[in-house]
């Protein structure tokens, strides 16, 4: 079709589109002369001015925070940051145990299996978003046995709805990849609590045989079109290359205490690990990191269910909790964010040691322009390439050495 509107030339009796070299000044509109598939994509999928003109593209710069580093004390998976009466608030998974995680096979009543085992939900406040003061005790404690969540409550997500505060969290009776994990909620009239446990599950795993049939993780509430949307990561109990490993879905409700109704389109995000959804213009955006074919992208959806990749990002925050007030306004005018908290596993792993909270700054805001965050070409020093997890491990080197005989062929001369 397109060639019909191209300027035509008659060459040796054949009509061909007129070719032109691509100009130095970037045309704002897609050129009407033949361009390569990559340049078609630049106009159709991206932006002729690349990432610098993409409001949903950003780099992330990190800052250490002043939370006290203590042995066997872990802080991870922060909620979004909210600001109430001039004070910033955040909640997160807090673990204070007698020893580091000992693994799922060796865990006991008092020795954690993973970093998020035997955890409660902690709260910290700040007047500037940089210096944080942690409460002396957890904001929400594990409920007593046999209530769901008595072993560990973790990975909270905050919702502000009609003047009240709701903390959604993972509720484990036993931690482990194939253990049942619904989402529960506690509510309060003030961000300083006191918090009351709602006595029922609010988001349940999906039915047997479907993609999220054993655990619902990382609940992430967003208000959209006057409704509450809870996004989450789901996984099936079945494991193996033929099964879904983890994807992200959404459930809807008009009442923060549920019952939430799962989208019939779930999963709505095919990639990612921890969730990070936020109001953007009249739709919902998602920062998708770590896993899946669309890892390390920012996506957007007009309806909260049908997402499109908007940018590809580098070194995204892990488990980000942005300060993004318009996410709870539900006015169809999401403005994005410029900072938030995330977690870092100092050992580079995910579950074996205590995690720390850190701050990230970025430019994913419609109200702010800091060109450094729109840059490409991030480069890293030698320690980055040669650190554990990135440098070639001895066992992989052994595998490579073993196949060398078969693969090492003479270059054709
Ligand atoms: C996190 C989250 C969920 C997982 C574990 C604790 O970062 O994805 O919360 O269950 O790791």
mmCIF file of C-alpha atoms and ligand atoms in Angstrom:
data_model
loop_
_atom_site.group_PDB
_atom_site.id
_atom_site.type_symbol
_atom_site.label_atom_id
_atom_site.label_comp_id
_atom_site.label_asym_id
_atom_site.label_seq_id
_atom_site.Cartn_x
_atom_site.Cartn_y
_atom_site.Cartn_z
ATOM 1 C CA UNK A 1 0.000 0.000 0.000
ATOM 2 C CA UNK A 2 2.640 2.416 1.136
ATOM 3 C CA UNK A 3 4.555 2.321 -2.145
ATOM 4 C CA UNK A 4 1.458 3.715 -3.893
ATOM 5 C CA UNK A 5 1.986 7.059 -2.209
ATOM 6 C CA UNK A 6 5.748 7.126 -2.746
ATOM 7 C CA UNK A 7 7.175 9.451 -5.350
ATOM 8 C CA UNK A 8 7.566 7.238 -8.414
ATOM 9 C CA UNK A 9 10.229 7.168 -11.092
ATOM 10 C CA UNK A 10 10.118 5.385 -14.410
ATOM 11 C CA UNK A 11 13.363 3.427 -14.916
ATOM 12 C CA UNK A 12 13.743 1.431 -18.141
ATOM 13 C CA UNK A 13 9.962 1.223 -18.477
ATOM 14 C CA UNK A 14 9.495 0.015 -14.841
ATOM 15 C CA UNK A 15 7.957 2.194 -12.132
ATOM 16 C CA UNK A 16 10.141 2.284 -9.006
ATOM 17 C CA UNK A 17 9.979 4.361 -5.829
ATOM 18 C CA UNK A 18 12.383 7.266 -5.792
ATOM 19 C CA UNK A 19 15.246 6.589 -3.367
ATOM 20 C CA UNK A 20 16.936 9.263 -1.254
ATOM 21 C CA UNK A 21 19.704 9.213 1.323
ATOM 22 C CA UNK A 22 18.406 9.661 4.860
ATOM 23 C CA UNK A 23 19.020 13.304 5.865
ATOM 24 C CA UNK A 24 21.115 14.491 8.803
ATOM 25 C CA UNK A 25 18.236 16.503 10.207
ATOM 26 C CA UNK A 26 15.805 13.929 11.561
ATOM 27 C CA UNK A 27 12.441 14.236 9.781
ATOM 28 C CA UNK A 28 9.649 14.522 12.341
ATOM 29 C CA UNK A 29 7.306 12.620 10.037
ATOM 30 C CA UNK A 30 8.058 9.249 8.480
ATOM 31 C CA UNK A 31 9.754 9.928 5.105
ATOM 32 C CA UNK A 32 7.863 9.146 1.892
ATOM 33 C CA UNK A 33 10.894 7.541 0.250
ATOM 34 C CA UNK A 34 12.051 3.949 0.888
ATOM 35 C CA UNK A 35 13.651 3.411 4.277
ATOM 36 C CA UNK A 36 14.961 0.270 5.924
ATOM 37 C CA UNK A 37 12.912 -1.902 8.253
ATOM 38 C CA UNK A 38 14.855 -0.474 11.225
ATOM 39 C CA UNK A 39 14.005 3.085 10.217
ATOM 40 C CA UNK A 40 10.346 2.127 9.649
ATOM 41 C CA UNK A 41 10.339 0.853 13.232
ATOM 42 C CA UNK A 42 11.902 4.058 14.489
ATOM 43 C CA UNK A 43 8.767 5.871 13.309
ATOM 44 C CA UNK A 44 6.147 3.164 13.820
ATOM 45 C CA UNK A 45 7.239 1.773 17.196
ATOM 46 C CA UNK A 46 9.542 4.338 18.712
ATOM 47 C CA UNK A 47 10.250 8.004 18.279
ATOM 48 C CA UNK A 48 12.358 9.685 15.568
ATOM 49 C CA UNK A 49 14.131 11.594 18.361
ATOM 50 C CA UNK A 50 14.901 8.333 20.142
ATOM 51 C CA UNK A 51 14.962 8.001 23.903
ATOM 52 C CA UNK A 52 15.610 11.679 24.557
ATOM 53 C CA UNK A 53 12.062 12.463 23.380
ATOM 54 C CA UNK A 54 10.457 9.510 25.131
ATOM 55 C CA UNK A 55 8.750 10.483 28.405
ATOM 56 C CA UNK A 56 8.656 6.789 29.367
ATOM 57 C CA UNK A 57 12.418 6.303 29.015
ATOM 58 C CA UNK A 58 14.864 6.912 31.850
ATOM 59 C CA UNK A 59 18.136 5.937 33.398
ATOM 60 C CA UNK A 60 18.281 5.287 37.120
ATOM 61 C CA UNK A 61 20.852 6.675 39.561
ATOM 62 C CA UNK A 62 21.204 5.142 42.994
ATOM 63 C CA UNK A 63 21.914 6.533 46.483
ATOM 64 C CA UNK A 64 22.683 4.626 49.679
ATOM 65 C CA UNK A 65 20.316 5.280 52.554
ATOM 66 C CA UNK A 66 20.870 5.582 56.287
ATOM 67 C CA UNK A 67 19.004 2.444 57.443
ATOM 68 C CA UNK A 68 21.219 0.770 60.047
ATOM 69 C CA UNK A 69 23.074 -2.241 58.614
ATOM 70 C CA UNK A 70 22.832 -5.052 61.181
ATOM 71 C CA UNK A 71 23.562 -8.731 60.905
ATOM 72 C CA UNK A 72 20.474 -10.813 60.067
ATOM 73 C CA UNK A 73 18.313 -7.724 59.621
ATOM 74 C CA UNK A 74 16.902 -7.454 56.126
ATOM 75 C CA UNK A 75 14.786 -4.795 54.459
ATOM 76 C CA UNK A 76 13.375 -5.376 51.004
ATOM 77 C CA UNK A 77 10.447 -4.970 48.599
ATOM 78 C CA UNK A 78 9.348 -1.431 49.530
ATOM 79 C CA UNK A 79 5.847 -0.135 48.773
ATOM 80 C CA UNK A 80 5.310 3.029 46.797
ATOM 81 C CA UNK A 81 6.323 6.065 48.826
ATOM 82 C CA UNK A 82 3.416 8.283 49.891
ATOM 83 C CA UNK A 83 3.455 11.803 51.347
ATOM 84 C CA UNK A 84 0.976 12.738 54.075
ATOM 85 C CA UNK A 85 1.054 16.092 55.913
ATOM 86 C CA UNK A 86 4.540 16.821 54.587
ATOM 87 C CA UNK A 87 6.047 13.466 55.643
ATOM 88 C CA UNK A 88 7.078 10.642 53.306
ATOM 89 C CA UNK A 89 6.093 7.119 54.327
ATOM 90 C CA UNK A 90 7.244 3.727 53.081
ATOM 91 C CA UNK A 91 6.579 0.133 54.169
ATOM 92 C CA UNK A 92 8.683 -2.909 53.404
ATOM 93 C CA UNK A 93 9.471 -6.523 54.261
ATOM 94 C CA UNK A 94 11.513 -6.579 57.477
ATOM 95 C CA UNK A 95 13.307 -9.654 58.761
ATOM 96 C CA UNK A 96 15.133 -9.810 62.116
ATOM 97 C CA UNK A 97 16.203 -13.369 62.759
ATOM 98 C CA UNK A 98 18.823 -15.257 64.800
ATOM 99 C CA UNK A 99 20.757 -16.295 61.688
ATOM 100 C CA UNK A 100 20.890 -15.710 57.920
ATOM 101 C CA UNK A 101 18.535 -17.724 55.689
ATOM 102 C CA UNK A 102 19.481 -21.404 55.928
ATOM 103 C CA UNK A 103 17.598 -22.601 52.837
ATOM 104 C CA UNK A 104 14.245 -24.311 52.363
ATOM 105 C CA UNK A 105 15.508 -27.754 53.410
ATOM 106 C CA UNK A 106 17.077 -26.676 56.687
ATOM 107 C CA UNK A 107 14.690 -23.974 57.921
ATOM 108 C CA UNK A 108 13.187 -24.295 61.392
ATOM 109 C CA UNK A 109 10.632 -22.409 63.504
ATOM 110 C CA UNK A 110 13.205 -19.690 64.150
ATOM 111 C CA UNK A 111 15.699 -20.092 61.297
ATOM 112 C CA UNK A 112 14.511 -18.554 58.033
ATOM 113 C CA UNK A 113 14.451 -20.456 54.748
ATOM 114 C CA UNK A 114 14.761 -17.349 52.559
ATOM 115 C CA UNK A 115 15.376 -13.636 52.938
ATOM 116 C CA UNK A 116 11.588 -12.974 53.122
ATOM 117 C CA UNK A 117 10.825 -15.777 55.569
ATOM 118 C CA UNK A 118 9.796 -15.022 59.209
ATOM 119 C CA UNK A 119 9.177 -11.426 58.133
ATOM 120 C CA UNK A 120 6.791 -8.668 59.218
ATOM 121 C CA UNK A 121 5.918 -5.361 57.580
ATOM 122 C CA UNK A 122 7.947 -2.415 58.763
ATOM 123 C CA UNK A 123 7.429 1.320 58.285
ATOM 124 C CA UNK A 124 9.805 4.267 57.988
ATOM 125 C CA UNK A 125 9.265 8.003 57.576
ATOM 126 C CA UNK A 126 11.313 10.841 56.135
ATOM 127 C CA UNK A 127 11.015 14.596 55.788
ATOM 128 C CA UNK A 128 13.194 14.760 52.655
ATOM 129 C CA UNK A 129 13.103 11.319 51.003
ATOM 130 C CA UNK A 130 16.774 10.738 51.844
ATOM 131 C CA UNK A 131 17.070 10.483 55.631
ATOM 132 C CA UNK A 132 14.747 7.784 56.926
ATOM 133 C CA UNK A 133 13.647 6.903 60.458
ATOM 134 C CA UNK A 134 12.434 3.362 61.017
ATOM 135 C CA UNK A 135 9.698 2.676 63.582
ATOM 136 C CA UNK A 136 10.840 0.772 66.686
ATOM 137 C CA UNK A 137 8.453 -2.118 65.965
ATOM 138 C CA UNK A 138 6.739 -3.581 62.888
ATOM 139 C CA UNK A 139 3.709 -1.721 61.516
ATOM 140 C CA UNK A 140 1.929 -5.014 60.743
ATOM 141 C CA UNK A 141 2.947 -8.213 62.501
ATOM 142 C CA UNK A 142 2.379 -11.764 61.338
ATOM 143 C CA UNK A 143 -1.034 -12.971 62.509
ATOM 144 C CA UNK A 144 -1.093 -15.832 65.046
ATOM 145 C CA UNK A 145 -1.331 -19.488 63.977
ATOM 146 C CA UNK A 146 -3.364 -20.862 62.254
ATOM 147 C CA UNK A 147 -4.255 -17.645 60.386
ATOM 148 C CA UNK A 148 -2.975 -17.365 56.840
ATOM 149 C CA UNK A 149 0.348 -15.531 56.963
ATOM 150 C CA UNK A 150 1.477 -16.794 60.379
ATOM 151 C CA UNK A 151 4.877 -17.845 59.013
ATOM 152 C CA UNK A 152 5.683 -14.687 57.048
ATOM 153 C CA UNK A 153 3.991 -11.573 55.704
ATOM 154 C CA UNK A 154 6.014 -9.698 53.136
ATOM 155 C CA UNK A 155 6.314 -7.686 49.930
ATOM 156 C CA UNK A 156 3.645 -5.088 50.716
ATOM 157 C CA UNK A 157 1.863 -2.680 48.369
ATOM 158 C CA UNK A 158 0.164 0.483 49.671
ATOM 159 C CA UNK A 159 -3.201 1.851 48.538
ATOM 160 C CA UNK A 160 -4.694 5.173 49.592
ATOM 161 C CA UNK A 161 -8.468 5.025 49.027
ATOM 162 C CA UNK A 162 -11.155 7.374 50.299
ATOM 163 C CA UNK A 163 -8.995 8.704 53.144
ATOM 164 C CA UNK A 164 -7.920 5.285 54.427
ATOM 165 C CA UNK A 165 -4.720 3.271 54.019
ATOM 166 C CA UNK A 166 -4.524 -0.348 52.870
ATOM 167 C CA UNK A 167 -1.417 -2.533 52.921
ATOM 168 C CA UNK A 168 -1.654 -5.626 50.727
ATOM 169 C CA UNK A 169 0.952 -8.345 51.272
ATOM 170 C CA UNK A 170 1.967 -11.939 50.593
ATOM 171 C CA UNK A 171 0.715 -14.238 53.374
ATOM 172 C CA UNK A 172 2.685 -17.476 53.828
ATOM 173 C CA UNK A 173 2.074 -20.358 56.238
ATOM 174 C CA UNK A 174 5.232 -21.903 54.823
ATOM 175 C CA UNK A 175 7.668 -20.206 52.432
ATOM 176 C CA UNK A 176 9.003 -21.857 49.312
ATOM 177 C CA UNK A 177 8.501 -21.620 45.571
ATOM 178 C CA UNK A 178 5.643 -24.114 45.492
ATOM 179 C CA UNK A 179 3.872 -23.063 48.690
ATOM 180 C CA UNK A 180 0.357 -21.563 48.641
ATOM 181 C CA UNK A 181 0.476 -17.775 48.845
ATOM 182 C CA UNK A 182 -2.639 -15.602 48.640
ATOM 183 C CA UNK A 183 -2.683 -11.832 49.198
ATOM 184 C CA UNK A 184 -4.068 -10.404 52.430
ATOM 185 C CA UNK A 185 -4.637 -6.820 53.531
ATOM 186 C CA UNK A 186 -4.430 -4.708 56.697
ATOM 187 C CA UNK A 187 -6.055 -1.276 56.954
ATOM 188 C CA UNK A 188 -5.650 1.899 59.029
ATOM 189 C CA UNK A 189 -7.044 5.430 59.296
ATOM 190 C CA UNK A 190 -3.550 6.928 59.442
ATOM 191 C CA UNK A 191 -0.238 5.951 57.818
ATOM 192 C CA UNK A 192 1.065 5.658 61.383
ATOM 193 C CA UNK A 193 -1.450 2.889 62.104
ATOM 194 C CA UNK A 194 -2.716 1.123 64.093
ATOM 195 C CA UNK A 195 -3.274 -1.506 61.397
ATOM 196 C CA UNK A 196 -6.056 -4.093 61.505
ATOM 197 C CA UNK A 197 -5.736 -7.405 59.704
ATOM 198 C CA UNK A 198 -8.678 -8.140 57.426
ATOM 199 C CA UNK A 199 -9.528 -11.761 58.298
ATOM 200 C CA UNK A 200 -9.893 -13.107 54.729
ATOM 201 C CA UNK A 201 -7.724 -13.498 51.661
ATOM 202 C CA UNK A 202 -8.350 -10.759 49.095
ATOM 203 C CA UNK A 203 -6.543 -12.125 46.043
ATOM 204 C CA UNK A 204 -6.381 -15.886 45.567
ATOM 205 C CA UNK A 205 -4.169 -17.869 43.201
ATOM 206 C CA UNK A 206 -5.811 -18.703 39.858
ATOM 207 C CA UNK A 207 -7.685 -22.026 39.342
ATOM 208 C CA UNK A 208 -5.921 -25.383 39.067
ATOM 209 C CA UNK A 209 -4.246 -25.927 35.742
ATOM 210 C CA UNK A 210 -3.863 -22.174 35.054
ATOM 211 C CA UNK A 211 -0.878 -19.813 35.049
ATOM 212 C CA UNK A 212 -0.917 -18.524 38.660
ATOM 213 C CA UNK A 213 -2.342 -21.477 40.549
ATOM 214 C CA UNK A 214 -0.103 -21.494 43.661
ATOM 215 C CA UNK A 215 1.136 -18.042 44.511
ATOM 216 C CA UNK A 216 0.203 -14.425 44.086
ATOM 217 C CA UNK A 217 3.182 -12.191 44.848
ATOM 218 C CA UNK A 218 4.086 -8.483 44.843
ATOM 219 C CA UNK A 219 0.569 -6.954 45.103
ATOM 220 C CA UNK A 220 0.708 -3.498 43.505
ATOM 221 C CA UNK A 221 -2.456 -1.364 43.749
ATOM 222 C CA UNK A 222 -3.297 1.385 41.247
ATOM 223 C CA UNK A 223 -6.507 3.418 40.960
ATOM 224 C CA UNK A 224 -7.828 3.592 37.396
ATOM 225 C CA UNK A 225 -11.224 4.692 36.068
ATOM 226 C CA UNK A 226 -12.615 4.845 39.614
ATOM 227 C CA UNK A 227 -11.693 1.224 40.350
ATOM 228 C CA UNK A 228 -8.934 -0.449 42.343
ATOM 229 C CA UNK A 229 -6.591 -2.543 40.245
ATOM 230 C CA UNK A 230 -4.209 -4.891 42.008
ATOM 231 C CA UNK A 231 -1.356 -6.111 39.850
ATOM 232 C CA UNK A 232 0.681 -9.107 40.938
ATOM 233 C CA UNK A 233 3.163 -11.707 39.880
ATOM 234 C CA UNK A 234 1.688 -15.200 39.661
ATOM 235 C CA UNK A 235 3.219 -18.628 39.258
ATOM 236 C CA UNK A 236 1.906 -22.174 38.923
ATOM 237 C CA UNK A 237 2.867 -25.020 41.259
ATOM 238 C CA UNK A 238 4.073 -27.047 38.284
ATOM 239 C CA UNK A 239 7.682 -26.525 37.297
ATOM 240 C CA UNK A 240 9.501 -27.363 34.102
ATOM 241 C CA UNK A 241 10.266 -25.930 30.687
ATOM 242 C CA UNK A 242 6.712 -26.538 29.436
ATOM 243 C CA UNK A 243 5.154 -24.458 32.256
ATOM 244 C CA UNK A 244 4.792 -20.722 32.841
ATOM 245 C CA UNK A 245 7.549 -19.683 35.247
ATOM 246 C CA UNK A 246 6.135 -16.338 36.344
ATOM 247 C CA UNK A 247 4.051 -13.646 34.674
ATOM 248 C CA UNK A 248 1.980 -10.695 35.873
ATOM 249 C CA UNK A 249 -1.767 -10.321 36.121
ATOM 250 C CA UNK A 250 -4.375 -7.894 37.432
ATOM 251 C CA UNK A 251 -7.574 -8.117 39.461
ATOM 252 C CA UNK A 252 -10.257 -5.443 39.797
ATOM 253 C CA UNK A 253 -12.489 -4.318 42.634
ATOM 254 C CA UNK A 254 -14.560 -1.354 43.841
ATOM 255 C CA UNK A 255 -13.982 -2.241 47.493
ATOM 256 C CA UNK A 256 -10.419 -2.382 48.900
ATOM 257 C CA UNK A 257 -11.310 -5.449 50.971
ATOM 258 C CA UNK A 258 -12.381 -7.373 47.889
ATOM 259 C CA UNK A 259 -13.517 -9.665 46.494
ATOM 260 C CA UNK A 260 -11.168 -8.935 43.592
ATOM 261 C CA UNK A 261 -12.091 -10.234 40.184
ATOM 262 C CA UNK A 262 -9.260 -11.415 37.965
ATOM 263 C CA UNK A 263 -8.968 -10.019 34.448
ATOM 264 C CA UNK A 264 -10.152 -12.584 31.919
ATOM 265 C CA UNK A 265 -7.074 -11.632 29.887
ATOM 266 C CA UNK A 266 -4.525 -12.566 32.584
ATOM 267 C CA UNK A 267 -1.568 -12.656 32.419
ATOM 268 C CA UNK A 268 -1.432 -9.076 31.125
ATOM 269 C CA UNK A 269 2.388 -8.780 31.265
ATOM 270 C CA UNK A 270 4.457 -11.648 29.854
ATOM 271 C CA UNK A 271 7.699 -10.742 31.680
ATOM 272 C CA UNK A 272 9.077 -9.130 34.824
ATOM 273 C CA UNK A 273 9.691 -10.111 38.412
ATOM 274 C CA UNK A 274 8.686 -7.627 41.135
ATOM 275 C CA UNK A 275 5.736 -5.466 40.041
ATOM 276 C CA UNK A 276 5.832 -1.694 39.511
ATOM 277 C CA UNK A 277 2.667 -0.257 37.994
ATOM 278 C CA UNK A 278 1.774 3.420 38.093
ATOM 279 C CA UNK A 279 -0.782 5.841 36.669
ATOM 280 C CA UNK A 280 0.437 7.407 33.419
ATOM 281 C CA UNK A 281 -1.773 9.850 31.496
ATOM 282 C CA UNK A 282 -5.188 8.154 31.284
ATOM 283 C CA UNK A 283 -3.768 4.631 31.488
ATOM 284 C CA UNK A 284 -1.386 2.464 33.493
ATOM 285 C CA UNK A 285 2.371 2.082 32.975
ATOM 286 C CA UNK A 286 4.578 -0.742 34.219
ATOM 287 C CA UNK A 287 8.296 -1.015 34.831
ATOM 288 C CA UNK A 288 9.110 -4.599 33.856
ATOM 289 C CA UNK A 289 12.494 -5.944 34.959
ATOM 290 C CA UNK A 290 14.690 -9.020 35.344
ATOM 291 C CA UNK A 291 12.715 -11.887 33.715
ATOM 292 C CA UNK A 292 11.042 -12.791 30.444
ATOM 293 C CA UNK A 293 11.396 -11.688 26.825
ATOM 294 C CA UNK A 294 10.256 -8.127 27.639
ATOM 295 C CA UNK A 295 12.516 -7.687 30.675
ATOM 296 C CA UNK A 296 13.917 -4.226 31.272
ATOM 297 C CA UNK A 297 11.183 -2.333 29.487
ATOM 298 C CA UNK A 298 8.603 0.250 30.409
ATOM 299 C CA UNK A 299 5.170 -0.522 29.068
ATOM 300 C CA UNK A 300 1.889 1.348 28.873
ATOM 301 C CA UNK A 301 -1.721 0.370 28.568
ATOM 302 C CA UNK A 302 -4.808 2.565 28.074
ATOM 303 C CA UNK A 303 -7.063 0.118 29.939
ATOM 304 C CA UNK A 304 -4.682 -1.572 32.407
ATOM 305 C CA UNK A 305 -4.894 -4.860 30.538
ATOM 306 C CA UNK A 306 -3.345 -4.410 27.087
ATOM 307 C CA UNK A 307 0.258 -3.252 27.436
ATOM 308 C CA UNK A 308 2.698 -2.102 24.752
ATOM 309 C CA UNK A 309 6.465 -1.752 25.147
ATOM 310 C CA UNK A 310 7.362 1.960 25.266
ATOM 311 C CA UNK A 311 11.081 1.856 26.090
ATOM 312 C CA UNK A 312 13.999 -0.419 26.863
ATOM 313 C CA UNK A 313 15.893 0.456 30.026
ATOM 314 C CA UNK A 314 19.202 -0.440 31.662
ATOM 315 C CA UNK A 315 20.042 -1.254 35.292
ATOM 316 C CA UNK A 316 16.454 -0.749 36.443
ATOM 317 C CA UNK A 317 15.729 -0.656 40.166
ATOM 318 C CA UNK A 318 14.876 -4.026 41.714
ATOM 319 C CA UNK A 319 11.448 -4.083 43.405
ATOM 320 C CA UNK A 320 10.864 -0.356 42.840
ATOM 321 C CA UNK A 321 8.474 1.620 45.018
ATOM 322 C CA UNK A 322 8.186 5.031 43.347
ATOM 323 C CA UNK A 323 6.875 8.207 44.945
ATOM 324 C CA UNK A 324 3.973 8.647 42.561
ATOM 325 C CA UNK A 325 0.978 10.407 44.131
ATOM 326 C CA UNK A 326 -1.190 10.497 40.994
ATOM 327 C CA UNK A 327 -1.370 6.686 41.090
ATOM 328 C CA UNK A 328 -4.037 6.929 43.803
ATOM 329 C CA UNK A 329 -5.936 9.940 42.397
ATOM 330 C CA UNK A 330 -7.731 7.992 39.680
ATOM 331 C CA UNK A 331 -8.288 11.200 37.679
ATOM 332 C CA UNK A 332 -6.940 9.865 34.410
ATOM 333 C CA UNK A 333 -3.986 12.247 34.622
ATOM 334 C CA UNK A 334 -1.042 10.131 35.818
ATOM 335 C CA UNK A 335 2.128 12.244 35.908
ATOM 336 C CA UNK A 336 4.796 9.589 36.632
ATOM 337 C CA UNK A 337 7.647 9.968 39.115
ATOM 338 C CA UNK A 338 11.215 11.131 39.677
ATOM 339 C CA UNK A 339 12.354 8.947 42.597
ATOM 340 C CA UNK A 340 11.536 6.059 44.828
ATOM 341 C CA UNK A 341 13.030 3.287 46.935
ATOM 342 C CA UNK A 342 14.144 -0.141 45.775
ATOM 343 C CA UNK A 343 16.159 -2.991 47.234
ATOM 344 C CA UNK A 344 19.631 -4.310 46.575
ATOM 345 C CA UNK A 345 20.977 -7.708 47.547
ATOM 346 C CA UNK A 346 24.541 -6.797 48.525
ATOM 347 C CA UNK A 347 25.761 -10.293 47.611
ATOM 348 C CA UNK A 348 24.223 -9.936 44.167
ATOM 349 C CA UNK A 349 21.864 -12.859 44.775
ATOM 350 C CA UNK A 350 18.249 -12.823 45.729
ATOM 351 C CA UNK A 351 17.516 -14.935 48.720
ATOM 352 C CA UNK A 352 20.605 -15.918 50.644
ATOM 353 C CA UNK A 353 21.454 -12.826 52.626
ATOM 354 C CA UNK A 354 20.068 -9.614 54.019
ATOM 355 C CA UNK A 355 18.896 -6.967 51.535
ATOM 356 C CA UNK A 356 19.137 -3.209 51.860
ATOM 357 C CA UNK A 357 16.860 -0.395 50.789
ATOM 358 C CA UNK A 358 18.300 2.220 48.448
ATOM 359 C CA UNK A 359 16.952 5.296 46.691
ATOM 360 C CA UNK A 360 16.745 5.698 42.930
ATOM 361 C CA UNK A 361 16.291 8.915 40.986
ATOM 362 C CA UNK A 362 15.074 9.043 37.398
ATOM 363 C CA UNK A 363 12.971 11.038 34.966
ATOM 364 C CA UNK A 364 9.743 9.190 34.326
ATOM 365 C CA UNK A 365 7.759 12.323 34.940
ATOM 366 C CA UNK A 366 5.650 14.491 32.634
ATOM 367 C CA UNK A 367 6.482 17.493 34.853
ATOM 368 C CA UNK A 368 10.260 17.304 34.951
ATOM 369 C CA UNK A 369 13.095 17.172 32.405
ATOM 370 C CA UNK A 370 16.585 16.175 33.462
ATOM 371 C CA UNK A 371 18.529 15.341 30.272
ATOM 372 C CA UNK A 372 21.086 13.125 32.069
ATOM 373 C CA UNK A 373 18.329 10.573 32.692
ATOM 374 C CA UNK A 374 17.496 10.430 28.973
ATOM 375 C CA UNK A 375 21.030 9.452 27.958
ATOM 376 C CA UNK A 376 22.049 6.176 26.336
ATOM 377 C CA UNK A 377 25.500 4.634 26.223
ATOM 378 C CA UNK A 378 25.820 3.714 29.877
ATOM 379 C CA UNK A 379 29.183 2.098 30.442
ATOM 380 C CA UNK A 380 30.543 0.342 33.473
ATOM 381 C CA UNK A 381 33.900 -0.187 35.071
ATOM 382 C CA UNK A 382 35.867 -3.437 35.242
ATOM 383 C CA UNK A 383 34.501 -4.414 38.666
ATOM 384 C CA UNK A 384 31.024 -4.535 37.121
ATOM 385 C CA UNK A 385 32.067 -7.016 34.445
ATOM 386 C CA UNK A 386 34.253 -9.077 36.722
ATOM 387 C CA UNK A 387 31.950 -9.328 39.722
ATOM 388 C CA UNK A 388 30.422 -12.618 40.831
ATOM 389 C CA UNK A 389 27.422 -13.421 38.669
ATOM 390 C CA UNK A 390 28.855 -11.584 35.666
ATOM 391 C CA UNK A 391 32.377 -13.038 35.457
ATOM 392 C CA UNK A 392 32.684 -16.492 33.891
ATOM 393 C CA UNK A 393 32.204 -19.050 36.677
ATOM 394 C CA UNK A 394 34.643 -22.009 36.900
ATOM 395 C CA UNK A 395 31.903 -24.610 36.278
ATOM 396 C CA UNK A 396 30.777 -22.834 33.090
ATOM 397 C CA UNK A 397 34.416 -22.569 32.000
ATOM 398 C CA UNK A 398 34.692 -26.338 32.454
ATOM 399 C CA UNK A 399 31.641 -26.867 30.190
ATOM 400 C CA UNK A 400 33.136 -24.578 27.565
ATOM 401 C CA UNK A 401 36.475 -26.404 27.742
ATOM 402 C CA UNK A 402 34.631 -29.719 27.300
ATOM 403 C CA UNK A 403 32.941 -28.606 24.070
ATOM 404 C CA UNK A 404 36.002 -26.856 22.678
ATOM 405 C CA UNK A 405 37.221 -29.939 20.824
ATOM 406 C CA UNK A 406 33.976 -30.120 18.860
ATOM 407 C CA UNK A 407 33.622 -26.368 18.254
ATOM 408 C CA UNK A 408 37.214 -25.240 17.594
ATOM 409 C CA UNK A 409 37.495 -25.320 13.811
ATOM 410 C CA UNK A 410 40.107 -23.766 11.574
ATOM 411 C CA UNK A 411 39.079 -20.448 10.033
ATOM 412 C CA UNK A 412 38.636 -20.887 6.280
ATOM 413 C CA UNK A 413 41.574 -19.330 4.460
HETATM 414 C C1 LIG B 1 10.633 -10.549 45.920
HETATM 415 C C2 LIG B 1 9.242 -10.598 45.362
HETATM 416 C C3 LIG B 1 8.431 -11.570 46.183
HETATM 417 C C4 LIG B 1 9.039 -12.923 46.146
HETATM 418 C C5 LIG B 1 10.277 -12.675 46.925
HETATM 419 C C6 LIG B 1 9.728 -11.953 48.099
HETATM 420 O O1 LIG B 1 11.490 -9.629 45.464
HETATM 421 O O2 LIG B 1 9.240 -10.899 44.008
HETATM 422 O O3 LIG B 1 8.604 -11.229 47.546
HETATM 423 O O4 LIG B 1 8.207 -13.857 46.789
HETATM 424 O O5 LIG B 1 11.157 -11.844 46.142
#
